[in-house]
Tab-separated table of C-alpha atoms and ligand atoms in Angstrom:
chain	number	residue	atom	x	y	z
B	1	MET	CA	87.759	129.895	113.715
B	2	ASN	CA	87.210	128.182	117.016
B	3	HIS	CA	89.179	124.948	117.515
B	4	ASP	CA	88.672	124.174	121.191
B	5	GLU	CA	87.409	120.613	120.364
B	6	SER	CA	90.277	119.944	118.173
B	7	ARG	CA	92.687	121.156	120.815
B	8	ALA	CA	91.058	119.097	123.506
B	9	LEU	CA	91.236	115.951	121.262
B	10	TYR	CA	94.900	116.459	120.560
B	11	ASP	CA	95.576	116.776	124.249
B	12	ARG	CA	93.885	113.405	124.729
B	13	ALA	CA	95.597	111.905	121.805
B	14	LEU	CA	99.114	113.190	122.959
B	15	SER	CA	98.970	110.830	125.830
B	16	VAL	CA	98.062	107.681	123.884
B	17	LEU	CA	99.286	107.999	120.294
B	18	ALA	CA	102.797	108.665	119.287
B	19	GLY	CA	102.941	112.418	118.743
B	20	GLY	CA	99.253	112.447	118.795
B	21	VAL	CA	98.858	110.915	115.403
B	22	ASN	CA	99.060	107.621	113.392
B	23	SER	CA	101.282	109.315	110.444
B	24	SER	CA	103.638	112.125	111.090
B	25	VAL	CA	102.540	114.576	108.354
B	26	ARG	CA	99.304	114.938	110.118
B	27	ALA	CA	100.788	116.580	113.200
B	28	THR	CA	100.341	120.099	111.854
B	29	GLN	CA	101.488	122.948	114.259
B	30	PRO	CA	100.376	124.208	116.656
B	31	TYR	CA	97.954	121.256	116.769
B	32	PRO	CA	96.014	119.507	113.969
B	33	PHE	CA	92.237	119.950	113.371
B	34	PHE	CA	90.396	116.686	113.998
B	35	VAL	CA	87.944	115.717	111.179
B	36	GLU	CA	84.484	114.898	112.231
B	37	ARG	CA	83.132	114.055	108.751
B	38	GLY	CA	83.591	114.649	105.046
B	39	ASP	CA	81.055	116.225	102.590
B	40	GLY	CA	81.639	116.177	98.823
B	41	ALA	CA	84.931	118.080	98.483
B	42	HIS	CA	84.872	119.401	101.875
B	43	VAL	CA	85.752	118.243	105.393
B	44	ILE	CA	84.222	119.488	108.558
B	45	ASP	CA	86.268	119.522	111.814
B	46	ALA	CA	85.341	118.680	115.479
B	47	ASP	CA	84.414	122.420	116.094
B	48	GLY	CA	82.149	122.331	112.918
B	49	ASN	CA	84.537	124.447	110.703
B	50	ARG	CA	84.393	123.688	107.148
B	51	TYR	CA	87.299	123.209	104.619
B	52	ILE	CA	87.780	122.769	100.910
B	53	ASP	CA	89.722	119.699	100.798
B	54	TYR	CA	92.835	119.328	98.574
B	55	VAL	CA	94.448	116.737	100.690
B	56	LEU	CA	91.883	114.185	99.850
B	57	GLY	CA	93.524	111.526	102.177
B	58	TYR	CA	96.975	112.230	100.448
B	59	GLY	CA	95.547	111.189	97.122
B	60	PRO	CA	93.088	108.074	97.288
B	61	LEU	CA	89.883	109.986	97.220
B	62	LEU	CA	89.239	110.607	93.454
B	63	TYR	CA	85.539	111.334	94.344
B	64	GLY	CA	86.086	113.313	97.368
B	65	HIS	CA	84.015	112.318	100.309
B	66	ASP	CA	80.728	111.088	98.570
B	67	ALA	CA	81.734	108.124	96.662
B	68	PRO	CA	79.329	107.333	93.821
B	69	GLU	CA	76.364	105.116	94.825
B	70	PRO	CA	77.673	101.899	93.062
B	71	VAL	CA	80.780	102.279	95.397
B	72	GLN	CA	78.846	102.778	98.401
B	73	SER	CA	76.447	99.830	97.870
B	74	ALA	CA	79.354	97.490	96.894
B	75	VAL	CA	81.318	98.329	99.970
B	76	GLN	CA	78.129	97.710	102.203
B	77	LYS	CA	77.195	94.402	100.410
B	78	HIS	CA	80.907	93.072	100.921
B	79	ALA	CA	81.201	94.356	104.497
B	80	ALA	CA	77.830	92.638	105.326
B	81	ALA	CA	78.712	89.227	103.609
B	82	GLY	CA	82.075	88.884	105.160
B	83	PRO	CA	83.895	91.134	105.521
B	84	MET	CA	86.944	88.706	104.716
B	85	TYR	CA	87.663	84.903	104.365
B	86	GLY	CA	91.401	84.040	103.875
B	87	ALA	CA	90.086	82.443	100.592
B	88	PRO	CA	89.903	83.927	97.181
B	89	THR	CA	86.907	85.631	95.833
B	90	GLU	CA	85.463	86.799	92.503
B	91	ILE	CA	85.809	90.673	93.128
B	92	GLU	CA	89.631	90.489	93.353
B	93	VAL	CA	89.694	88.537	89.985
B	94	GLU	CA	87.387	91.375	88.374
B	95	HIS	CA	89.448	94.152	89.856
B	96	ALA	CA	92.633	92.815	88.455
B	97	GLU	CA	91.040	92.097	85.172
B	98	PHE	CA	89.971	95.536	84.900
B	99	VAL	CA	93.632	96.821	85.791
B	100	ALA	CA	95.248	94.425	83.342
B	101	ARG	CA	92.908	95.658	80.709
B	102	HIS	CA	93.738	99.260	81.112
B	103	VAL	CA	97.411	99.574	82.300
B	104	PRO	CA	99.841	99.124	79.594
B	105	SER	CA	102.441	97.210	81.765
B	106	VAL	CA	100.223	95.202	83.405
B	107	GLU	CA	99.406	91.456	82.578
B	108	MET	CA	99.021	90.231	86.227
B	109	LEU	CA	98.824	91.548	89.605
B	110	ARG	CA	99.491	90.717	93.361
B	111	PHE	CA	97.517	92.756	95.636
B	112	VAL	CA	98.649	93.956	98.904
B	113	ASN	CA	97.792	96.366	101.651
B	114	SER	CA	99.633	99.647	101.147
B	115	GLY	CA	101.848	101.462	98.843
B	116	THR	CA	104.797	100.522	101.040
B	117	GLU	CA	104.101	96.911	100.832
B	118	ALA	CA	103.797	97.115	97.138
B	119	THR	CA	107.263	98.862	96.584
B	120	VAL	CA	108.924	96.383	99.256
B	121	SER	CA	107.522	93.492	97.198
B	122	ALA	CA	108.313	94.851	93.741
B	123	VAL	CA	112.048	95.397	95.153
B	124	ARG	CA	112.266	91.938	96.330
B	125	LEU	CA	110.758	90.479	93.208
B	126	ALA	CA	113.330	92.448	91.083
B	127	ARG	CA	116.135	91.120	93.238
B	128	GLY	CA	114.746	87.789	93.198
B	129	VAL	CA	114.345	87.355	89.498
B	130	THR	CA	117.650	89.200	88.560
B	131	GLY	CA	119.785	87.639	91.292
B	132	ARG	CA	121.353	91.004	91.840
B	133	ASP	CA	121.200	93.335	95.100
B	134	LYS	CA	121.391	97.007	93.978
B	135	ILE	CA	118.428	99.235	93.160
B	136	VAL	CA	118.761	102.664	91.755
B	137	VAL	CA	116.259	105.387	93.066
B	138	MET	CA	115.785	109.231	92.707
B	139	GLN	CA	116.862	111.721	95.067
B	140	GLY	CA	113.699	113.180	96.544
B	141	GLY	CA	111.445	110.232	95.505
B	142	TYR	CA	109.438	108.555	98.031
B	143	HIS	CA	108.336	104.767	98.105
B	144	GLY	CA	106.826	104.534	101.500
B	145	ALA	CA	108.368	103.467	104.962
B	146	GLN	CA	110.597	100.794	103.611
B	147	GLU	CA	114.177	100.208	104.355
B	148	SER	CA	115.764	99.817	101.019
B	149	THR	CA	114.618	103.308	99.842
B	150	LEU	CA	114.826	105.623	103.042
B	151	VAL	CA	118.301	106.876	101.901
B	152	GLU	CA	120.010	110.168	101.489
B	153	GLY	CA	123.035	111.070	99.645
B	154	GLY	CA	124.211	110.149	96.141
B	155	PRO	CA	125.972	107.523	94.138
B	156	GLY	CA	128.722	106.222	96.277
B	157	ASN	CA	127.719	107.776	99.636
B	158	ALA	CA	124.211	106.887	100.340
B	159	LYS	CA	123.203	106.218	103.831
B	160	PRO	CA	119.847	105.684	105.753
B	161	SER	CA	117.722	108.901	106.031
B	162	THR	CA	116.585	107.679	109.564
B	163	PRO	CA	117.710	105.769	112.677
B	164	GLY	CA	116.875	102.089	112.788
B	165	ILE	CA	118.089	101.247	109.533
B	166	PRO	CA	121.424	99.480	109.324
B	167	SER	CA	123.826	101.127	106.993
B	168	SER	CA	124.585	97.892	105.041
B	169	PHE	CA	121.042	98.386	103.457
B	170	ALA	CA	122.087	101.589	102.083
B	171	GLU	CA	125.173	99.878	100.494
B	172	HIS	CA	122.674	98.398	97.983
B	173	THR	CA	120.822	101.484	97.033
B	174	ILE	CA	122.079	104.248	94.663
B	175	PRO	CA	120.175	107.477	94.781
B	176	VAL	CA	120.713	109.612	91.593
B	177	PRO	CA	119.134	113.030	90.458
B	178	PHE	CA	116.030	112.844	88.786
B	179	ASN	CA	116.072	114.046	85.231
B	180	ASP	CA	119.943	113.412	84.884
B	181	GLU	CA	120.456	110.818	82.153
B	182	GLU	CA	124.207	111.278	82.386
B	183	THR	CA	124.564	110.324	86.015
B	184	VAL	CA	122.134	107.281	85.562
B	185	ARG	CA	124.252	106.138	82.503
B	186	GLU	CA	127.524	106.563	84.583
B	187	VAL	CA	126.051	104.483	87.552
B	188	PHE	CA	125.160	101.614	85.039
B	189	GLU	CA	128.714	101.799	83.626
B	190	GLU	CA	129.948	101.073	87.091
B	191	HIS	CA	127.487	98.832	88.597
B	192	GLY	CA	125.529	97.490	85.808
B	193	GLU	CA	125.893	93.916	86.436
B	194	ASP	CA	124.768	94.437	90.024
B	195	ILE	CA	121.622	96.480	89.468
B	196	ALA	CA	118.234	94.735	89.781
B	197	ALA	CA	116.207	97.655	89.098
B	198	VAL	CA	115.687	101.465	88.589
B	199	LEU	CA	112.689	102.314	90.810
B	200	THR	CA	111.045	105.754	90.086
B	201	GLU	CA	107.821	107.606	90.154
B	202	PRO	CA	107.130	108.618	86.739
B	203	ILE	CA	106.424	112.095	88.120
B	204	LEU	CA	108.008	112.903	91.453
B	205	ALA	CA	104.945	113.629	93.419
B	206	ASN	CA	106.344	113.641	97.072
B	207	THR	CA	108.791	116.627	96.400
B	208	GLY	CA	106.611	119.463	95.230
B	209	ILE	CA	105.894	117.609	91.920
B	210	VAL	CA	108.782	117.346	89.481
B	211	HIS	CA	107.849	116.439	85.981
B	212	PRO	CA	110.312	114.284	83.837
B	213	VAL	CA	111.900	116.286	81.067
B	214	ASP	CA	111.503	115.005	77.694
B	215	GLY	CA	113.260	111.811	76.998
B	216	TYR	CA	114.196	110.999	80.647
B	217	LEU	CA	111.919	108.269	81.152
B	218	GLU	CA	112.761	106.696	77.735
B	219	ALA	CA	116.430	106.788	78.779
B	220	LEU	CA	115.500	104.823	81.947
B	221	ARG	CA	113.843	102.265	79.752
B	222	ASP	CA	116.817	101.904	77.594
B	223	VAL	CA	119.462	101.897	80.125
B	224	THR	CA	117.687	99.337	82.063
B	225	GLU	CA	117.015	97.139	79.022
B	226	GLU	CA	120.696	97.587	77.898
B	227	HIS	CA	121.904	96.241	81.249
B	228	GLY	CA	119.524	93.438	82.025
B	229	ALA	CA	117.773	95.412	84.973
B	230	LEU	CA	114.063	95.973	85.578
B	231	LEU	CA	112.419	99.408	85.319
B	232	ILE	CA	109.787	99.892	87.987
B	233	PHE	CA	107.290	102.657	87.846
B	234	ASP	CA	105.895	103.678	91.340
B	235	GLU	CA	102.458	104.746	90.458
B	236	VAL	CA	101.072	104.667	93.961
B	237	ILE	CA	100.242	108.402	93.482
B	238	THR	CA	99.995	108.854	89.745
B	239	GLY	CA	98.194	105.569	89.104
B	240	PHE	CA	94.593	106.456	88.150
B	241	ARG	CA	95.153	110.105	88.851
B	242	VAL	CA	97.491	111.030	85.854
B	243	GLY	CA	96.714	109.878	82.459
B	244	GLY	CA	93.312	108.590	83.394
B	245	LEU	CA	92.752	104.739	83.520
B	246	GLN	CA	96.150	104.363	81.537
B	247	CYS	CA	98.024	105.929	84.346
B	248	ALA	CA	101.193	107.965	83.925
B	249	GLN	CA	102.980	105.179	81.922
B	250	GLY	CA	100.179	105.665	79.262
B	251	LYS	CA	100.313	109.424	79.198
B	252	PHE	CA	104.359	109.255	78.521
B	253	GLY	CA	104.110	106.130	76.444
B	254	VAL	CA	106.887	104.388	78.562
B	255	THR	CA	106.158	101.040	79.697
B	256	PRO	CA	107.832	99.669	82.698
B	257	ASP	CA	108.483	95.904	83.540
B	258	LEU	CA	106.614	96.418	86.887
B	259	THR	CA	104.295	98.999	88.452
B	260	THR	CA	103.462	99.584	92.026
B	261	PHE	CA	99.947	100.887	92.913
B	262	GLY	CA	98.070	102.157	95.937
B	263	LYS	CA	95.693	104.921	96.901
B	264	ILE	CA	93.028	105.179	94.193
B	265	ILE	CA	93.159	101.501	93.294
B	266	GLY	CA	91.571	100.783	96.707
B	267	GLY	CA	88.697	103.204	96.440
B	268	GLY	CA	89.663	104.927	99.928
B	269	PHE	CA	90.402	101.696	101.523
B	270	PRO	CA	93.957	100.464	102.441
B	271	VAL	CA	95.583	98.875	99.412
B	272	GLY	CA	98.655	98.507	97.172
B	273	ALA	CA	99.506	96.155	94.335
B	274	VAL	CA	102.514	95.081	92.095
B	275	GLY	CA	101.546	94.507	88.496
B	276	GLY	CA	103.529	93.773	85.439
B	277	LYS	CA	104.600	91.058	83.029
B	278	ALA	CA	103.234	87.675	83.798
B	279	GLU	CA	106.645	86.023	83.713
B	280	LEU	CA	107.643	88.398	86.543
B	281	VAL	CA	104.752	88.567	88.713
B	282	GLU	CA	104.387	84.753	88.678
B	283	GLN	CA	107.557	84.532	90.461
B	284	PHE	CA	105.675	85.254	93.643
B	285	PRO	CA	104.570	82.152	95.403
B	286	PRO	CA	102.970	79.747	94.735
B	287	GLY	CA	104.306	79.883	91.081
B	288	GLY	CA	107.656	81.129	92.122
B	289	ASP	CA	109.943	81.304	95.266
B	290	VAL	CA	110.268	85.138	95.891
B	291	PHE	CA	108.324	85.291	99.269
B	292	GLN	CA	105.319	87.436	99.513
B	293	SER	CA	102.170	86.973	101.628
B	294	GLY	CA	99.513	88.897	103.394
B	295	THR	CA	96.452	88.231	105.754
B	296	PHE	CA	94.443	91.215	104.471
B	297	SER	CA	95.745	91.198	100.820
B	298	GLY	CA	92.849	91.372	98.217
B	299	HIS	CA	90.310	92.242	100.919
B	300	PRO	CA	86.855	91.943	99.435
B	301	VAL	CA	85.635	95.377	100.677
B	302	THR	CA	88.711	97.197	99.423
B	303	MET	CA	88.622	95.195	96.021
B	304	ALA	CA	84.889	96.129	95.777
B	305	ALA	CA	85.527	99.830	96.404
B	306	GLY	CA	88.474	99.964	94.082
B	307	HIS	CA	86.735	98.267	91.273
B	308	GLU	CA	83.729	100.406	91.484
B	309	TYR	CA	85.809	103.455	91.657
B	310	LEU	CA	87.501	102.498	88.520
B	311	LYS	CA	84.278	101.501	86.653
B	312	TYR	CA	82.659	104.514	87.438
B	313	ALA	CA	85.572	106.412	86.082
B	314	ALA	CA	85.464	104.360	82.887
B	315	GLU	CA	81.727	104.933	82.212
B	316	ASN	CA	81.559	108.830	83.353
B	317	ASP	CA	83.669	111.977	82.408
B	318	VAL	CA	85.416	111.751	85.756
B	319	TYR	CA	88.892	112.549	84.383
B	320	GLY	CA	87.450	115.339	82.078
B	321	HIS	CA	86.072	117.118	85.149
B	322	VAL	CA	88.949	116.772	87.613
B	323	ASP	CA	91.591	117.450	84.932
B	324	ARG	CA	89.670	120.724	83.754
B	325	LEU	CA	89.246	121.916	87.412
B	326	GLY	CA	93.014	121.120	87.975
B	327	GLU	CA	93.971	123.349	84.896
B	328	LYS	CA	91.643	126.094	86.061
B	329	LEU	CA	93.296	125.965	89.471
B	330	ARG	CA	96.872	125.953	88.232
B	331	SER	CA	96.345	128.694	85.656
B	332	GLY	CA	94.483	130.857	88.093
B	333	ILE	CA	97.125	130.330	90.709
B	334	THR	CA	99.690	131.252	88.048
B	335	ASP	CA	97.942	134.640	87.312
B	336	ILE	CA	97.918	135.379	90.919
B	337	LEU	CA	101.683	134.581	91.238
B	338	GLU	CA	102.594	136.573	88.341
B	339	ASP	CA	101.002	139.505	90.124
B	340	GLN	CA	101.803	139.030	93.590
B	341	ALA	CA	104.672	136.518	94.147
B	342	PRO	CA	106.552	136.085	90.686
B	343	GLU	CA	109.468	134.299	92.695
B	344	TYR	CA	107.127	131.283	93.112
B	345	THR	CA	106.025	128.499	90.630
B	346	VAL	CA	102.981	126.436	90.093
B	347	VAL	CA	103.629	122.882	89.256
B	348	GLY	CA	101.426	119.883	88.552
B	349	THR	CA	99.469	118.208	85.724
B	350	ASP	CA	95.912	116.477	85.151
B	351	SER	CA	94.428	116.823	88.653
B	352	MET	CA	97.491	117.460	90.852
B	353	PHE	CA	98.934	120.790	91.612
B	354	LYS	CA	101.227	122.351	94.104
B	355	THR	CA	102.728	125.950	94.529
B	356	VAL	CA	106.498	125.878	95.173
B	357	PHE	CA	108.155	128.645	96.774
B	358	THR	CA	110.989	128.688	94.481
B	359	ARG	CA	111.892	129.453	90.797
B	360	HIS	CA	115.382	127.683	91.049
B	361	GLY	CA	114.363	125.329	88.157
B	362	THR	CA	115.283	128.225	85.913
B	363	ALA	CA	118.445	129.516	87.520
B	364	GLU	CA	120.152	126.367	88.256
B	365	ARG	CA	119.018	123.703	85.555
B	366	ALA	CA	118.895	125.805	82.523
B	367	ASP	CA	120.180	122.945	80.578
B	368	ALA	CA	117.305	120.847	81.418
B	369	CYS	CA	114.775	123.468	80.797
B	370	ALA	CA	116.275	124.254	77.423
B	371	ASP	CA	115.838	120.650	76.514
B	372	GLY	CA	111.969	121.245	77.107
B	373	CYS	CA	109.649	119.649	79.707
B	374	ALA	CA	107.594	116.804	78.834
B	375	GLN	CA	104.689	118.871	80.346
B	376	VAL	CA	104.635	121.506	77.622
B	377	GLU	CA	101.078	121.328	76.960
B	378	SER	CA	99.664	121.062	80.556
B	379	CYS	CA	101.997	123.011	82.501
B	380	PRO	CA	102.104	126.847	81.843
B	381	ASN	CA	105.316	127.067	83.788
B	382	TYR	CA	107.248	124.204	82.086
B	383	ASP	CA	110.156	126.472	81.465
B	384	VAL	CA	110.679	127.249	85.004
B	385	CYS	CA	109.598	124.372	87.023
B	386	PRO	CA	111.917	122.402	89.191
B	387	LYS	CA	113.636	119.648	87.537
B	388	THR	CA	115.104	117.717	90.624
B	389	GLY	CA	114.243	116.965	94.213
B	390	ALA	CA	117.030	119.134	95.330
B	391	ASP	CA	115.563	122.208	93.296
B	392	VAL	CA	112.538	121.863	95.504
B	393	SER	CA	114.512	121.443	98.864
B	394	LYS	CA	115.937	124.899	97.997
B	395	ALA	CA	112.400	126.545	98.303
B	396	GLU	CA	111.084	128.612	101.300
B	397	THR	CA	109.843	125.438	102.850
B	398	ASP	CA	109.469	127.061	106.299
B	399	ARG	CA	107.693	129.965	105.118
B	400	TRP	CA	105.219	127.546	103.188
B	401	GLU	CA	104.428	125.709	106.195
B	402	ARG	CA	104.546	128.151	108.996
B	403	VAL	CA	102.743	131.042	107.197
B	404	PHE	CA	101.077	130.090	104.019
B	405	TRP	CA	99.543	126.825	104.980
B	406	GLN	CA	98.125	128.277	108.148
B	407	GLU	CA	96.700	131.328	106.218
B	408	MET	CA	94.853	128.901	103.719
B	409	LYS	CA	93.659	126.800	106.581
B	410	ASP	CA	92.193	129.907	108.453
B	411	GLN	CA	90.591	130.822	105.087
B	412	GLY	CA	89.011	127.461	104.925
B	413	VAL	CA	91.226	125.751	102.524
B	414	PHE	CA	92.832	122.456	103.590
B	415	LEU	CA	96.200	121.950	101.548
B	416	THR	CA	98.870	119.443	102.468
B	417	ALA	CA	100.821	120.699	105.343
B	418	ASN	CA	104.220	120.758	103.757
B	419	GLN	CA	105.929	122.105	100.699
B	420	PHE	CA	106.525	118.440	99.499
B	421	GLU	CA	103.490	116.672	99.180
B	422	SER	CA	100.988	116.879	96.246
B	423	GLN	CA	97.445	118.209	96.241
B	424	PHE	CA	94.533	116.934	94.225
B	425	VAL	CA	91.271	117.945	92.868
B	426	SER	CA	88.385	115.526	93.095
B	427	TYR	CA	85.163	114.629	91.160
B	428	ALA	CA	83.128	116.462	93.895
B	429	HIS	CA	84.992	119.890	93.566
B	430	THR	CA	82.924	122.513	91.628
B	431	ASP	CA	83.840	125.738	89.763
B	432	GLU	CA	82.655	127.595	92.966
B	433	ASP	CA	85.221	125.566	95.101
B	434	ILE	CA	88.143	126.683	92.795
B	435	GLU	CA	86.869	130.203	92.694
B	436	GLU	CA	86.750	130.394	96.306
B	437	THR	CA	90.108	128.710	96.620
B	438	LEU	CA	91.620	131.228	94.053
B	439	GLU	CA	90.288	134.011	96.335
B	440	ALA	CA	91.994	132.417	99.415
B	441	TYR	CA	95.248	132.132	97.349
B	442	LYS	CA	95.080	135.812	96.643
B	443	GLN	CA	94.672	136.838	100.298
B	444	ALA	CA	97.259	134.435	101.669
B	445	LEU	CA	100.107	135.325	99.173
Q	501	LIG	N1	104.982	105.461	96.837
Q	501	LIG	C1	104.590	106.680	96.799
Q	501	LIG	C2	104.975	107.128	95.332
Q	501	LIG	C3	103.900	107.344	97.697
Q	501	LIG	O1	103.594	108.368	97.458
Q	501	LIG	C4	103.489	106.599	98.757
Q	501	LIG	C5	102.824	107.284	99.827
Q	501	LIG	O2	102.296	108.489	99.824
Q	501	LIG	C6	103.818	105.195	99.135
Q	501	LIG	C7	104.672	104.665	98.015
Q	501	LIG	C8	103.598	104.452	100.251
Q	501	LIG	O3	102.214	104.343	100.300
Q	501	LIG	P1	101.598	104.085	101.835
Q	501	LIG	O4	101.604	105.185	102.453
Q	501	LIG	O5	100.088	103.272	101.182
Q	501	LIG	O6	102.330	102.780	102.414
């Protein structure tokens, strides 16, 4: 593959953009390919190379790069008619009504502009309504670029995971291992009266995809209720990706107090939202006094795109298609691994998938595995899949990034460039795309 144009663009970018990019994960080595355009499930780079795309903008593009016609015309209509006003519009009401109708925990919403803004607002809301400062998060979980959750360490020794955050912030955050009920119960025994919320993704989707073991999310629901704390599900990735229109909370049957959304809910445009019980969400101004505000929040173009995205999924067999191809891909890769790399594991559910270069889930967390994974039906590797963020950290991450990812890219398959980020199937992918991808896996592995 020729990459001369991409290399030249990267040289230009390096002198005017920090690291040549606007989000660090895009700075792949030795230089990123620059995308010229999308086409269905594919992207075409500045040199004319074509890739089957499983990054899909890191999750938002449920339909790939050709949104259905109603999405495109709604976007054009609202862009031409505004595009924004600093005053309310009907489309944001319609979008909120749709989400509230389908997602079990949501009675009321506040739209914001990114997943980060959603989790920042949800944490502030939880602290504001409970009058407590501490939050519990999962090791290996990710909630965007926000001060309260960029932490490392464990209970009692959390510290900021990046320069630029005062260590006093981390004093209020308690990271615990995912799928470890005992530790979270101990933390509540010790700090219960100071904990405002447990904030977790229902499936860790930024650490190689880690599924909840059976009963774990229920235990979080119980322990938060027992201690008067809130349970917040961060469904920025899983929302409208796992469990169809009911999201992961519907699939697992556990209803949080608050839910954060992003990605798919904006139909490919910048978005976030906090949803939940009306009595909580109404504590944002003007009804309440927990500060929250945003110039672009509820942007008509975003609302129109997100609303048409979800409506189309309600009226067509979108989730049937993406979930079937997701399963075909996971089971095809599982067969290839069995043959060529039995030390690796396929993880994922619905239309999410990843290959983690480890099988530490079996060796080190046999107790959790023995309890049975919640993904028994959909994950052929449920008995060996990683159960904590730490399990995935032990994987051969360097080999994945420097060798495997490059190999796949050279064969025209665009995967997320590190071991930790999820990959996705879109409505635009076809059986032929999956077969071609499996052939590439065979070669690369
Ligand atoms: N929460 C989760 C679970 C995410 O995966 C992400 C981003 O990938 C965020 C929050 C932050 O969203 P954004 O990048 O839109 O700020």
